[in-house]
Each structure stands twice: as structure tokens, then as C-alpha cells.
Amino acid sequence: MELFRIKRDIPFMSYGKLTTFISLFTFVLAVFFLVTKGLNYSVEFTGGTVMEVQYSKSADINKVRSDIDTLRLGEIQVQALGSTQHIMIRLPNKEGVSSAQLSNQVMEILKKDDPQVSLRQVEFIGPQVGEELVHNGLMALGMVVIGIVIYLSVRFEWRFAVSAIIANMHDVVIILGCFALFQWEFSLTVLAGILAVLGYSVNESVVVFDRIRENFRKGAMRNKTVPQIIDNAITATMSRTIITHGSTEAMVISMLIFGGAALHGFAMALTIGIVFGIYSSVLVASPLLLMFGLNRDNLAKQQKKKEEAVV
């Protein structure tokens, strides 16, 4: 589907060195913030107290959050469980204060507004659980990266695989750098958003790579240089890119604005990831193909190997 057609190819590759420099600069900057500031881990990773409270009538989530903030415990999470009468509260650890003492302090504050509020359950999450979640999260990220490399290597060739994975890891580091810079809370939902961005970004790369491979096979492109072939492929997919990513970004921004605190981190990770996913697929992965020496001979050899393997 094309809402519009761009008649002249946009010379993206002529700006390849500039975009590569910008990408490298933002990557180094993101790593700098990760090293100097670090991530603001949520209760799931650092440990803390999780409370479930029951109200006799619908509660104002924002008021509950502001009331508990008076304790100055740090970053807290308040979200409804099914209805606004049943609320879950996540509290970070506080030095010198036990989980029981924290829950009692919170209940005292909540009962000032509604004396009938009751504590249904309270749990303490130890640091060991947080370490296990960090380990499992890194394992999940590593497995996704390995799966992407294998898939692209089989479908295309190693140049495409390496270019795509560098571009995708660029997106991941930029997201993490933004969370480190602004000290936004890094939770399990944010990790889920980053894994979603990886799959989303590689899909855009595959679309562009497919068109590049098709262009190499077209007779009309035989007299074109490799940069011109790549420019044509990117330009030809621009309409699809704008429609797909524009509608997706609109949905994610709506979730960011209206989704509340529970979805804020997830939506923020997706919002940043979609923008940089488009950028990296077009202006990071494609110039890397040129740097790795992509040409007709490479693709011809890859195709011959596939045909021999089938036989």
C-alpha cells in the first residue's frame, strides 16, 4: 500500500559518514550516562516491599501515590489490580526500616483518608530475587540477539546480519542511555519494551534488506552503483515506513499519555525505540553494508551456496 510515491531517489548514502558519526556520538554518550549515572532499577530488581490493599469504594490512584510520597521513600509504584478498590503498592527498601514497619507506616497514612481500608497481603522481595531477575533479563536479551543473527545470516548473509545487529544494539543502548540520563525507573515492563523494540527494529531492517537484494537482481539496476541501489531500496519503502511507524507511534504515544504510571516505562521505551529503530534501519544498518563491502559478487556467491545446499 502506498499513499504517495517518491519519484526521485533520496541520496541517503551520500550522508552515510555524517549519520554514522552522529550514531557513534549518541552511542558513546548513552554509554557514558550508563556508566556515570547508571539505571534507576525498580523494586523488582533492587528488592523491596509489595502491598495489596482493599478499599471499600473506588480509590483515587494519584491521591494514594501523593499521600505515600510524603514518607519520602523514593520511587514507588501504585496501580489498580482489576479495579480501583484493589490496589498494589510497591515500596523500595529503606535503610534501618523493616518491611513490617514500612507497611504499617503506609497503612497509617491511607487510613487517614479512608478508615475502612484494609491490608490484604504484604510481601518482601529480597536482593537475591533482584539479582536473579537481572541475570534472566540479560539472558533473554542475549538469546534474542543470537536468534536475530542466526535468522539474518540464513536469510541473507553475514554482512546483513552484522549490520542489523549493530543497528539494533544501537537502539537498545540509546534507550538505556535515556533512562540513565533522566533516571526514569527501569522495571520489568521496560525490559519487555526493549525486547519488543529489538523485534520491531529488525523487521524494518528486513524490509529494507529485502528490497536491496531484489534491486541487485533487477536488470534495470545493473548500471547502478551499490549506494544508488541502496538509496532506491530505502526510497521505495518510505511510504510503507511512514504508514506503519506513524500509526504505531501514534498508538504508543496515546498509551504514554493516557496509560498511567503502570504503563509509562513500557510506553516510553517503545516511543524512543520506534524513532531510533527507523533511524538505525535506514541510516545505520545501510551505511554499514557499504563499510563491510557489499557488492553483486557477495550476493551471487551467497545465492550459489544456497542453491548447492538445496541440491
C-alpha positions as semicolon CSV with decimal commas, in nm:
position;residue;x (nm);y (nm);z (nm)
1;M;0,000;0,000;0,000
2;E;0,136;0,340;-0,096
3;L;-0,032;0,669;-0,011
4;F;0,232;0,852;-0,210
5;R;0,521;0,768;-0,436
6;I;0,857;0,943;-0,431
7;K;0,966;0,977;-0,794
8;R;1,333;1,058;-0,734
9;D;1,561;0,850;-0,514
10;I;1,672;1,027;-0,196
11;P;2,055;1,011;-0,169
12;F;2,067;0,866;0,183
13;M;2,408;0,705;0,132
14;S;2,569;1,038;0,046
15;Y;2,510;1,129;0,412
16;G;2,637;0,793;0,534
17;K;2,952;0,926;0,700
18;L;2,759;1,203;0,876
19;T;2,486;0,970;1,007
20;T;2,748;0,716;1,115
21;F;2,928;0,988;1,312
22;I;2,600;1,100;1,474
23;S;2,517;0,739;1,563
24;L;2,861;0,682;1,711
25;F;2,839;1,006;1,910
26;T;2,494;0,925;2,055
27;F;2,607;0,569;2,129
28;V;2,914;0,687;2,321
29;L;2,702;0,947;2,502
30;A;2,450;0,680;2,605
31;V;2,729;0,453;2,732
32;F;2,873;0,748;2,927
33;F;2,541;0,808;3,106
34;L;2,504;0,436;3,176
35;V;2,849;0,422;3,334
36;T;2,834;0,751;3,528
37;K;2,468;0,759;3,634
38;G;2,356;0,400;3,600
39;L;2,000;0,274;3,574
40;N;1,736;0,354;3,833
41;Y;1,623;-0,003;3,900
42;S;1,270;-0,068;4,023
43;V;1,165;-0,276;4,322
44;E;1,167;-0,596;4,113
45;F;1,543;-0,563;4,068
46;T;1,655;-0,397;4,392
47;G;1,416;-0,567;4,633
48;G;1,151;-0,402;4,848
49;T;0,802;-0,439;4,986
50;V;0,487;-0,520;4,787
51;M;0,150;-0,445;4,949
52;E;-0,205;-0,524;4,838
53;V;-0,473;-0,309;4,996
54;Q;-0,853;-0,319;4,967
55;Y;-1,075;-0,009;4,971
56;S;-1,448;-0,009;5,046
57;K;-1,505;0,221;4,748
58;S;-1,312;0,333;4,443
59;A;-0,984;0,498;4,536
60;D;-0,802;0,783;4,363
61;I;-0,473;0,625;4,247
62;N;-0,298;0,961;4,209
63;K;-0,401;1,073;4,559
64;V;-0,283;0,744;4,708
65;R;0,052;0,791;4,537
66;S;0,089;1,152;4,655
67;D;-0,007;1,054;5,013
68;I;0,258;0,781;5,026
69;D;0,515;1,017;4,872
70;T;0,505;1,213;5,198
71;L;0,708;0,929;5,354
72;R;0,991;1,012;5,110
73;L;1,075;0,651;5,043
74;G;1,191;0,718;4,689
75;E;1,040;0,576;4,370
76;I;0,711;0,399;4,449
77;Q;0,455;0,227;4,228
78;V;0,080;0,236;4,282
79;Q;-0,151;0,054;4,043
80;A;-0,501;-0,093;4,038
81;L;-0,547;-0,469;4,032
82;G;-0,862;-0,525;3,828
83;S;-1,048;-0,234;3,991
84;T;-0,957;0,083;4,180
85;Q;-1,082;-0,078;4,501
86;H;-0,798;-0,331;4,494
87;I;-0,458;-0,161;4,479
88;M;-0,100;-0,286;4,470
89;I;0,177;-0,071;4,617
90;R;0,549;-0,133;4,559
91;L;0,791;0,029;4,802
92;P;1,172;0,039;4,780
93;N;1,391;-0,070;5,069
94;K;1,469;0,192;5,332
95;E;1,780;0,156;5,544
96;G;1,703;0,082;5,910
97;V;1,331;0,019;5,846
98;S;1,184;-0,332;5,819
99;S;0,916;-0,441;5,574
100;A;0,660;-0,463;5,857
101;Q;0,738;-0,109;5,973
102;L;0,707;0,027;5,619
103;S;0,369;-0,139;5,565
104;N;0,243;-0,005;5,900
105;Q;0,351;0,349;5,812
106;V;0,175;0,328;5,475
107;M;-0,144;0,191;5,629
108;E;-0,149;0,471;5,887
109;I;-0,139;0,728;5,606
110;L;-0,402;0,551;5,396
111;K;-0,644;0,515;5,692
112;K;-0,640;0,891;5,746
113;D;-0,825;0,925;5,416
114;D;-1,033;0,605;5,441
115;P;-1,053;0,431;5,783
116;Q;-1,204;0,120;5,625
117;V;-0,904;0,044;5,402
118;S;-0,757;-0,300;5,479
119;L;-0,426;-0,472;5,415
120;R;-0,483;-0,793;5,219
121;Q;-0,125;-0,906;5,168
122;V;0,232;-0,787;5,217
123;E;0,546;-0,944;5,069
124;F;0,915;-0,872;5,100
125;I;1,132;-0,906;4,786
126;G;1,493;-0,976;4,876
127;P;1,800;-0,857;4,684
128;Q;1,868;-1,216;4,571
129;V;1,544;-1,216;4,372
130;G;1,650;-0,891;4,206
131;E;1,986;-1,037;4,105
132;E;1,810;-1,338;3,955
133;L;1,581;-1,112;3,753
134;V;1,878;-0,913;3,621
135;H;2,051;-1,237;3,519
136;N;1,736;-1,372;3,348
137;G;1,679;-1,039;3,173
138;L;2,032;-1,037;3,032
139;M;1,990;-1,399;2,924
140;A;1,666;-1,311;2,742
141;L;1,833;-1,016;2,569
142;G;2,128;-1,232;2,465
143;M;1,904;-1,508;2,327
144;V;1,708;-1,255;2,121
145;V;2,030;-1,112;1,976
146;I;2,165;-1,458;1,890
147;G;1,833;-1,555;1,730
148;I;1,832;-1,240;1,515
149;V;2,190;-1,302;1,398
150;I;2,113;-1,664;1,304
151;Y;1,792;-1,567;1,122
152;L;1,953;-1,289;0,918
153;S;2,262;-1,497;0,839
154;V;2,044;-1,775;0,697
155;R;1,807;-1,547;0,511
156;F;2,068;-1,304;0,375
157;E;2,440;-1,321;0,450
158;W;2,676;-1,223;0,731
159;R;2,708;-0,858;0,618
160;F;2,335;-0,806;0,657
161;A;2,329;-0,993;0,990
162;V;2,616;-0,795;1,144
163;S;2,481;-0,462;1,013
164;A;2,134;-0,529;1,151
165;I;2,252;-0,644;1,492
166;I;2,482;-0,342;1,532
167;A;2,190;-0,116;1,440
168;N;1,959;-0,297;1,683
169;M;2,207;-0,286;1,970
170;H;2,248;0,086;1,891
171;D;1,873;0,124;1,959
172;V;1,893;-0,072;2,285
173;V;2,188;0,129;2,419
174;I;2,019;0,460;2,324
175;I;1,704;0,359;2,517
176;L;1,909;0,255;2,820
177;G;2,110;0,578;2,795
178;C;1,790;0,787;2,800
179;F;1,665;0,600;3,109
180;A;2,003;0,655;3,277
181;L;2,020;1,026;3,183
182;F;1,671;1,113;3,312
183;Q;1,680;0,848;3,590
184;W;1,349;0,703;3,481
185;E;1,263;0,385;3,665
186;F;1,387;0,070;3,492
187;S;1,135;-0,208;3,557
188;L;1,039;-0,543;3,408
189;T;0,788;-0,369;3,179
190;V;1,070;-0,150;3,042
191;L;1,277;-0,463;2,976
192;A;0,977;-0,610;2,791
193;G;0,957;-0,289;2,586
194;I;1,326;-0,316;2,492
195;L;1,282;-0,677;2,377
196;A;0,981;-0,564;2,171
197;V;1,189;-0,286;2,014
198;L;1,453;-0,540;1,908
199;G;1,197;-0,742;1,713
200;Y;1,030;-0,431;1,576
201;S;1,356;-0,277;1,458
202;V;1,483;-0,594;1,291
203;N;1,155;-0,617;1,099
204;E;1,221;-0,276;0,944
205;S;1,577;-0,381;0,860
206;V;1,450;-0,698;0,689
207;V;1,208;-0,496;0,474
208;V;1,489;-0,266;0,356
209;F;1,733;-0,556;0,308
210;D;1,480;-0,750;0,102
211;R;1,435;-0,456;-0,131
212;I;1,813;-0,412;-0,160
213;R;1,853;-0,778;-0,258
214;E;1,571;-0,750;-0,511
215;N;1,734;-0,442;-0,665
216;F;2,060;-0,631;-0,719
217;R;1,866;-0,888;-0,924
218;K;1,682;-0,635;-1,140
219;G;1,817;-0,579;-1,488
220;A;1,728;-0,210;-1,469
221;M;1,972;-0,173;-1,179
222;R;2,275;-0,330;-1,348
223;N;2,430;0,005;-1,435
224;K;2,366;0,150;-1,088
225;T;2,631;0,173;-0,819
226;V;2,578;-0,003;-0,483
227;P;2,497;0,326;-0,299
228;Q;2,240;0,410;-0,568
229;I;2,083;0,066;-0,535
230;I;2,054;0,109;-0,158
231;D;1,911;0,461;-0,198
232;N;1,647;0,325;-0,435
233;A;1,555;0,048;-0,192
234;I;1,513;0,287;0,101
235;T;1,316;0,539;-0,105
236;A;1,086;0,265;-0,237
237;T;0,995;0,159;0,120
238;M;0,944;0,514;0,254
239;S;0,566;0,512;0,206
240;R;0,534;0,182;0,391
241;T;0,765;0,307;0,667
242;I;0,569;0,627;0,725
243;I;0,232;0,448;0,734
244;T;0,346;0,162;0,958
245;H;0,561;0,351;1,203
246;G;0,339;0,658;1,206
247;S;0,033;0,458;1,313
248;T;0,234;0,253;1,564
249;E;0,394;0,561;1,717
250;A;0,054;0,730;1,747
251;M;-0,078;0,431;1,943
252;V;0,230;0,417;2,168
253;I;0,218;0,792;2,241
254;S;-0,151;0,754;2,334
255;M;-0,051;0,477;2,574
256;L;0,226;0,700;2,712
257;I;-0,014;0,991;2,776
258;F;-0,324;0,804;2,891
259;G;-0,186;0,470;3,012
260;G;-0,096;0,589;3,361
261;A;0,209;0,515;3,574
262;A;0,186;0,137;3,528
263;L;0,248;0,162;3,151
264;H;0,465;0,473;3,148
265;G;0,804;0,299;3,139
266;F;0,692;0,045;2,879
267;A;0,541;0,313;2,654
268;M;0,845;0,540;2,693
269;A;1,083;0,260;2,590
270;L;0,869;0,187;2,283
271;T;0,836;0,556;2,191
272;I;1,213;0,606;2,191
273;G;1,276;0,265;2,033
274;I;1,043;0,316;1,736
275;V;1,201;0,652;1,647
276;F;1,555;0,522;1,669
277;G;1,451;0,192;1,508
278;I;1,355;0,376;1,191
279;Y;1,671;0,583;1,205
280;S;1,902;0,287;1,261
281;S;1,742;0,066;0,994
282;V;1,784;0,337;0,731
283;L;2,085;0,543;0,838
284;V;2,291;0,298;1,043
285;A;2,242;-0,053;0,902
286;S;2,253;0,052;0,536
287;P;2,580;0,252;0,552
288;L;2,734;-0,041;0,741
289;L;2,661;-0,263;0,440
290;L;2,887;-0,037;0,234
291;M;3,155;-0,041;0,501
292;F;3,151;-0,423;0,500
293;G;3,199;-0,427;0,121
294;L;2,858;-0,536;-0,007
295;N;2,853;-0,593;-0,384
296;R;2,695;-0,812;-0,651
297;D;2,964;-1,078;-0,618
298;N;2,886;-1,124;-0,246
299;L;2,517;-1,185;-0,312
300;A;2,588;-1,407;-0,611
301;K;2,813;-1,631;-0,401
302;Q;2,554;-1,647;-0,123
303;Q;2,282;-1,743;-0,370
304;K;2,504;-2,013;-0,524
305;K;2,573;-2,163;-0,181
306;K;2,200;-2,177;-0,107
307;E;2,127;-2,347;-0,439
308;E;2,404;-2,603;-0,378
309;A;2,269;-2,670;-0,028
310;V;1,919;-2,735;-0,166
311;V;2,055;-2,976;-0,429
